[in-house]
Each structure stands twice: as structure tokens, then as C-alpha cells.
């Protein structure tokens, strides 16, 4: 796609390839002027010519790419996910992109604002972390409960009445998510062990993550051996630890009002 002006939204741009004998940039989307690309999935595009930049996106002056998920693209030269020659990249997720130089994002100019990408990017509010998709292998690029991109986007006026790429509300909670998909505002909880494996006796630290529609208070409940008994609970138990002599099943419960 070549967007010199206008608005491109709710599109899946995938599996475009340029032959090695042709020089091209922006294999997924080339933004040449004052255009906007919004709420799009840009994936599996490949620029294999030796001087190709921007396998997923090429963003130039006065262009705006926002709330896009840019994954698994390739550029033979630099910027597998995006090459920013100017413009603004806001609320976008970059992951799994490949290039000899700057696999996810190459910045020549341009501004990154509240984007989520391993390696980070210069700008404001960007997050240097993996996206933690629900199931990337199956093509589910919605952010999981463990993602740092949840409720981390920069809100815009258009979001109040818009939908995401899957057709759900663009803004579920107090603040929008980063990327093309919004995580549903159903109440749910998950936890992350650190370390997940090791030699006994092993002390494991647990961190709970909870999302839901505006809970006023939360009480965390932990069952460290899966026997059905909550042995640690309270509002201050979002982060806790336990020592193990062997393998164990761990359960997390959460109540809110």
C-alpha cells in the first residue's frame, strides 16, 4: 500500500514481497506524505532487495501511524518493522521483525510515542519489553494480561466512538491499549513466577496482574500448592513469594468490588 494522503484503517496488510532485483522501501505500507494509518495489522511482509528499508512500514514527514500491530516483517537493509524518516508513530506494537540493522524500528527522524517494542525507541513513553501476545503462533496478536502495553496508550478523541481491528470497543478501560487490538474489559487475573524453574530448595517470587472494569479494591489470594487452601491473602499480596522443595500447582484468586 502507498499512502501519500488520506486515511487507511482497519486493514490487514500481509505477505507482500519485493523481488531481489527491485529496490523498494515500505513493503507493507509506504507513507509518502500527510496520510494516516490506523488500527492495522502489518505482518509477514518481506523486502529482500539489498537496500530495502522498512519491511512493515516506511513513515515519512507529516505521516502518522497509530495503533498498529507490526509483526514478523523483514527488510534486507534496516528497519524490519518500521523505518522512520519522519512523521509520528504512536501507540504501535513492534515484535518479531528482522533486519541486519535495527530489527524492529530504525529512526532517521520521526517521533515515537507510547510504542511497545523490544529494544525501545527514542521518544515519549515508549516501553522496552516484549508484547506478550495471547497466542502469536496462532495469529492472535491481542495483548495478554501480562503485557506492559495494557492501558498504556496515549488516548485520542477518535477512540471514544471507534472500534479496534477485531470490532470491539477501541477503549475498554480508563486508558487505551497499545496496538491494533483492545483487551476486553472482563475481570481476569494472571500471575508470573520468577524464576519459573530451578533447583530445590527454590524461592519463587509471584507477581499478580489484574484487569477489569474499574474495581475499587482488590484482595489477592494465593494457594501455593494447589490443595484448595488460600494460605496468603490481602490487598498487599499482589507480589509475594514461597519456597518449594519440588514441583507444585499454584492458584491465584482475586476479589474486587
Coordinates of C-alpha atoms in Angstrom, one line a residue:
X1 CA 0.0 0.0 0.0
X2 CA 1.2 3.5 -0.8
X3 CA -0.5 6.2 1.4
X4 CA 0.5 9.7 0.3
X5 CA -2.5 11.2 1.9
X6 CA -5.9 10.2 3.4
X7 CA -6.7 7.6 6.0
X8 CA -6.0 3.8 5.9
X9 CA -7.7 2.0 8.8
X10 CA -8.9 -1.5 9.8
X11 CA -6.7 -3.3 7.3
X12 CA -4.6 -6.4 7.4
X13 CA -1.5 -5.9 5.2
X14 CA 0.3 -9.2 4.9
X15 CA 2.7 -11.3 2.9
X16 CA 3.9 -8.7 0.4
X17 CA 7.3 -9.5 -1.1
X18 CA 9.6 -7.5 -3.4
X19 CA 11.9 -9.4 -5.7
X20 CA 15.6 -9.1 -5.1
X21 CA 16.2 -7.1 -8.3
X22 CA 13.8 -4.3 -7.3
X23 CA 14.7 -1.5 -4.9
X24 CA 11.8 -0.6 -2.6
X25 CA 11.0 0.7 0.9
X26 CA 7.9 0.2 3.0
X27 CA 7.0 -3.2 1.7
X28 CA 3.8 -3.4 3.7
X29 CA 2.9 0.3 3.7
X30 CA 4.9 3.2 2.2
X31 CA 3.7 6.5 3.7
X32 CA 4.9 9.3 1.4
X33 CA 3.1 12.3 2.8
X34 CA 0.4 13.6 5.1
X35 CA -1.5 10.4 5.5
X36 CA -2.6 8.3 8.5
X37 CA -2.5 4.5 9.0
X38 CA -4.6 3.5 12.0
X39 CA -5.8 0.2 13.6
X40 CA -4.0 -2.0 11.1
X41 CA -2.1 -5.3 11.3
X42 CA 1.1 -5.3 9.2
X43 CA 2.6 -8.7 9.2
X44 CA 4.9 -11.1 7.2
X45 CA 6.0 -8.5 4.5
X46 CA 9.5 -9.0 3.1
X47 CA 11.8 -6.7 1.3
X48 CA 14.7 -8.8 0.1
X49 CA 16.5 -6.3 -2.1
X50 CA 19.9 -5.4 -0.6
X51 CA 19.0 -1.8 0.1
X52 CA 15.4 -2.3 1.3
X53 CA 14.4 -0.4 4.5
X54 CA 11.1 -0.6 6.3
X55 CA 9.8 -4.2 5.8
X56 CA 6.5 -3.4 7.5
X57 CA 6.2 0.4 7.4
X58 CA 8.1 3.4 5.9
X59 CA 7.0 6.6 7.6
X60 CA 8.0 9.9 6.2
X61 CA 7.5 13.6 7.1
X62 CA 3.9 14.6 8.2
X63 CA 2.7 10.9 8.2
X64 CA 1.0 9.3 11.2
X65 CA 0.9 5.6 12.1
X66 CA -1.1 4.9 15.2
X67 CA -2.5 1.9 17.0
X68 CA -0.9 -0.6 14.5
X69 CA 0.5 -4.0 15.3
X70 CA 3.6 -4.6 13.2
X71 CA 5.0 -8.2 13.4
X72 CA 7.2 -10.6 11.6
X73 CA 8.3 -8.4 8.8
X74 CA 11.8 -8.3 7.1
X75 CA 14.0 -5.7 5.5
X76 CA 17.3 -6.6 3.9
X77 CA 18.9 -3.3 5.0
X78 CA 17.4 -1.8 8.1
X79 CA 14.1 -1.3 10.0
X80 CA 12.4 -4.7 9.7
X81 CA 9.3 -3.3 11.4
X82 CA 9.5 0.3 10.5
X83 CA 11.8 2.9 9.0
X84 CA 11.0 6.3 10.3
X85 CA 12.3 9.0 8.0
X86 CA 9.9 11.5 9.7
X87 CA 6.3 11.7 10.9
X88 CA 4.9 10.2 14.1
X89 CA 4.5 6.6 15.2
X90 CA 2.0 6.4 18.2
X91 CA 0.6 3.5 20.2
X92 CA 2.1 0.9 17.9
X93 CA 3.4 -2.6 18.8
X94 CA 6.6 -4.0 17.0
X95 CA 7.7 -7.5 17.6
X96 CA 9.4 -10.4 15.7
X97 CA 10.6 -8.2 12.9
X98 CA 14.0 -8.9 11.3
X99 CA 16.7 -6.8 9.7
X100 CA 20.5 -6.6 9.9
X101 CA 20.2 -3.2 11.4
X102 CA 17.5 -2.2 13.9
X103 CA 15.2 -5.2 13.5
X104 CA 12.0 -3.6 14.9
X105 CA 12.5 0.1 14.4
X106 CA 15.0 2.3 12.6
X107 CA 14.8 6.0 13.4
X108 CA 16.3 8.5 11.0
X109 CA 13.9 11.2 12.1
X110 CA 10.3 11.0 13.3
X111 CA 8.8 10.6 16.7
X112 CA 7.8 7.5 18.6
X113 CA 5.1 8.0 21.3
X114 CA 3.9 5.2 23.7
X115 CA 5.0 2.4 21.5
X116 CA 5.8 -1.2 22.7
X117 CA 8.9 -2.9 21.3
X118 CA 11.8 -4.9 22.5
X119 CA 14.9 -2.6 22.4
X120 CA 12.7 0.5 22.8
X121 CA 12.7 3.7 20.7
X122 CA 13.6 7.3 21.2
X123 CA 10.6 9.5 22.1
X124 CA 8.0 9.7 24.9
X125 CA 6.5 6.9 26.9
X126 CA 7.9 4.1 24.9
X127 CA 8.1 0.6 26.5
X128 CA 11.2 -1.6 26.1
X129 CA 9.5 -5.0 26.6
X130 CA 8.2 -8.0 24.7
X131 CA 4.5 -7.6 23.8
X132 CA 3.3 -10.8 25.4
X133 CA 0.6 -11.6 22.8
X134 CA -2.2 -14.0 23.7
X135 CA -1.1 -16.6 21.0
X136 CA 1.2 -15.2 18.3
X137 CA 1.8 -18.6 16.8
X138 CA -1.9 -18.9 16.1
X139 CA -2.2 -15.3 14.8
X140 CA -3.8 -13.9 17.9
X141 CA -2.0 -10.6 18.4
X142 CA -4.2 -9.3 21.2
X143 CA -2.1 -8.4 24.3
X144 CA -2.3 -10.8 27.2
X145 CA -2.9 -9.9 30.8
X146 CA 0.9 -9.9 31.3
X147 CA 1.7 -7.3 28.7
X148 CA 3.0 -4.0 29.6
X149 CA 1.1 -2.5 26.7
X150 CA -2.3 -2.8 28.5
X151 CA -3.8 0.5 29.4
X152 CA -0.6 2.2 28.3
X153 CA -1.5 4.1 25.1
X154 CA -1.9 7.8 24.5
X155 CA -5.7 8.4 24.2
X156 CA -7.1 10.3 21.2
X157 CA -10.5 11.9 20.7
X158 CA -11.4 9.5 17.9
X159 CA -11.1 6.5 20.2
X160 CA -14.3 7.4 22.2
X161 CA -16.6 6.1 19.4
X162 CA -14.2 3.8 17.4
X163 CA -13.7 0.1 17.4
X164 CA -10.4 -1.9 17.3
X165 CA -9.3 -4.1 14.4
X166 CA -11.4 -7.0 15.8
X167 CA -14.6 -4.9 16.0
X168 CA -14.6 -4.4 19.8
X169 CA -14.5 -1.0 21.6
X170 CA -11.3 0.8 20.9
X171 CA -11.1 2.0 24.5
X172 CA -12.3 -0.5 27.1
X173 CA -11.0 0.9 30.4
X174 CA -9.7 4.3 31.6
X175 CA -6.8 4.2 29.1
X176 CA -6.4 2.6 25.7
X177 CA -4.1 -0.3 24.9
X178 CA -1.2 -0.1 22.6
X179 CA -1.6 -1.8 19.2
X180 CA -4.4 -2.6 16.9
X181 CA -6.4 -4.7 19.4
X182 CA -8.0 -3.8 22.7
X183 CA -8.1 -6.3 25.5
X184 CA -11.7 -6.9 26.6
X185 CA -12.7 -5.3 29.9
X186 CA -13.9 -8.6 31.5
X187 CA -12.4 -9.1 35.0
X188 CA -9.5 -11.5 34.9
X189 CA -6.2 -12.2 36.7
X190 CA -2.9 -13.9 36.0
X191 CA 0.5 -14.3 37.6
X192 CA 4.1 -14.6 36.6
X193 CA 6.6 -16.7 38.6
X194 CA 10.3 -15.7 38.9
X195 CA 12.1 -17.9 38.4
X196 CA 9.7 -20.4 36.8
X197 CA 12.3 -23.3 37.2
X198 CA 15.3 -24.1 39.4
X199 CA 16.9 -26.4 41.8
X200 CA 15.2 -27.1 45.2
X201 CA 15.0 -25.6 47.6
X202 CA 13.8 -22.7 45.4
X203 CA 12.3 -19.4 46.5
X204 CA 9.8 -18.2 43.8
X205 CA 8.5 -14.6 43.6
X206 CA 5.0 -14.2 42.2
X207 CA 3.5 -11.1 40.7
X208 CA -0.2 -10.9 40.0
X209 CA -1.7 -8.9 37.1
X210 CA -5.4 -8.0 37.2
X211 CA -7.6 -6.3 34.6
X212 CA -11.2 -5.4 34.9
X213 CA -13.8 -2.6 34.7
X214 CA -12.8 -0.1 37.4
X215 CA -12.5 -2.3 40.6
X216 CA -12.4 -0.1 43.7
X217 CA -10.4 -2.5 45.8
X218 CA -8.7 -5.8 45.3
X219 CA -7.8 -8.7 47.6
X220 CA -5.3 -11.2 46.3
X221 CA -5.5 -14.9 47.4
X222 CA -2.7 -17.4 46.8
X223 CA -2.8 -21.2 47.0
X224 CA 0.9 -22.2 46.8
X225 CA 0.5 -26.0 46.5
X226 CA -2.9 -26.4 44.7
X227 CA -4.6 -28.1 47.7
X228 CA -7.5 -25.7 47.7
X229 CA -6.5 -23.7 50.7
X230 CA -5.7 -20.0 50.4
X231 CA -2.6 -19.5 52.5
X232 CA -1.7 -15.9 51.7
X233 CA -4.3 -13.2 51.1
X234 CA -4.8 -9.5 51.4
X235 CA -4.7 -6.2 49.5
X236 CA -0.9 -6.1 49.8
X237 CA -0.3 -9.5 48.3
X238 CA 0.0 -8.6 44.6
X239 CA 3.6 -9.5 45.0
X240 CA 4.5 -12.5 47.2
X241 CA 6.9 -15.4 47.4
X242 CA 7.1 -19.0 48.5
X243 CA 9.8 -21.7 48.9
X244 CA 9.5 -25.0 47.1
X245 CA 11.1 -28.4 47.6
X246 CA 9.6 -29.8 44.3
X247 CA 7.1 -29.2 41.5
X248 CA 3.8 -27.6 42.6
X249 CA 0.5 -26.3 41.2
X250 CA -0.1 -22.6 42.1
X251 CA -3.5 -20.9 42.1
X252 CA -4.3 -17.2 42.2
X253 CA -7.7 -15.8 43.2
X254 CA -8.8 -12.2 43.3
X255 CA -11.9 -10.5 44.6
X256 CA -12.9 -6.9 43.9
X257 CA -15.8 -4.5 44.3

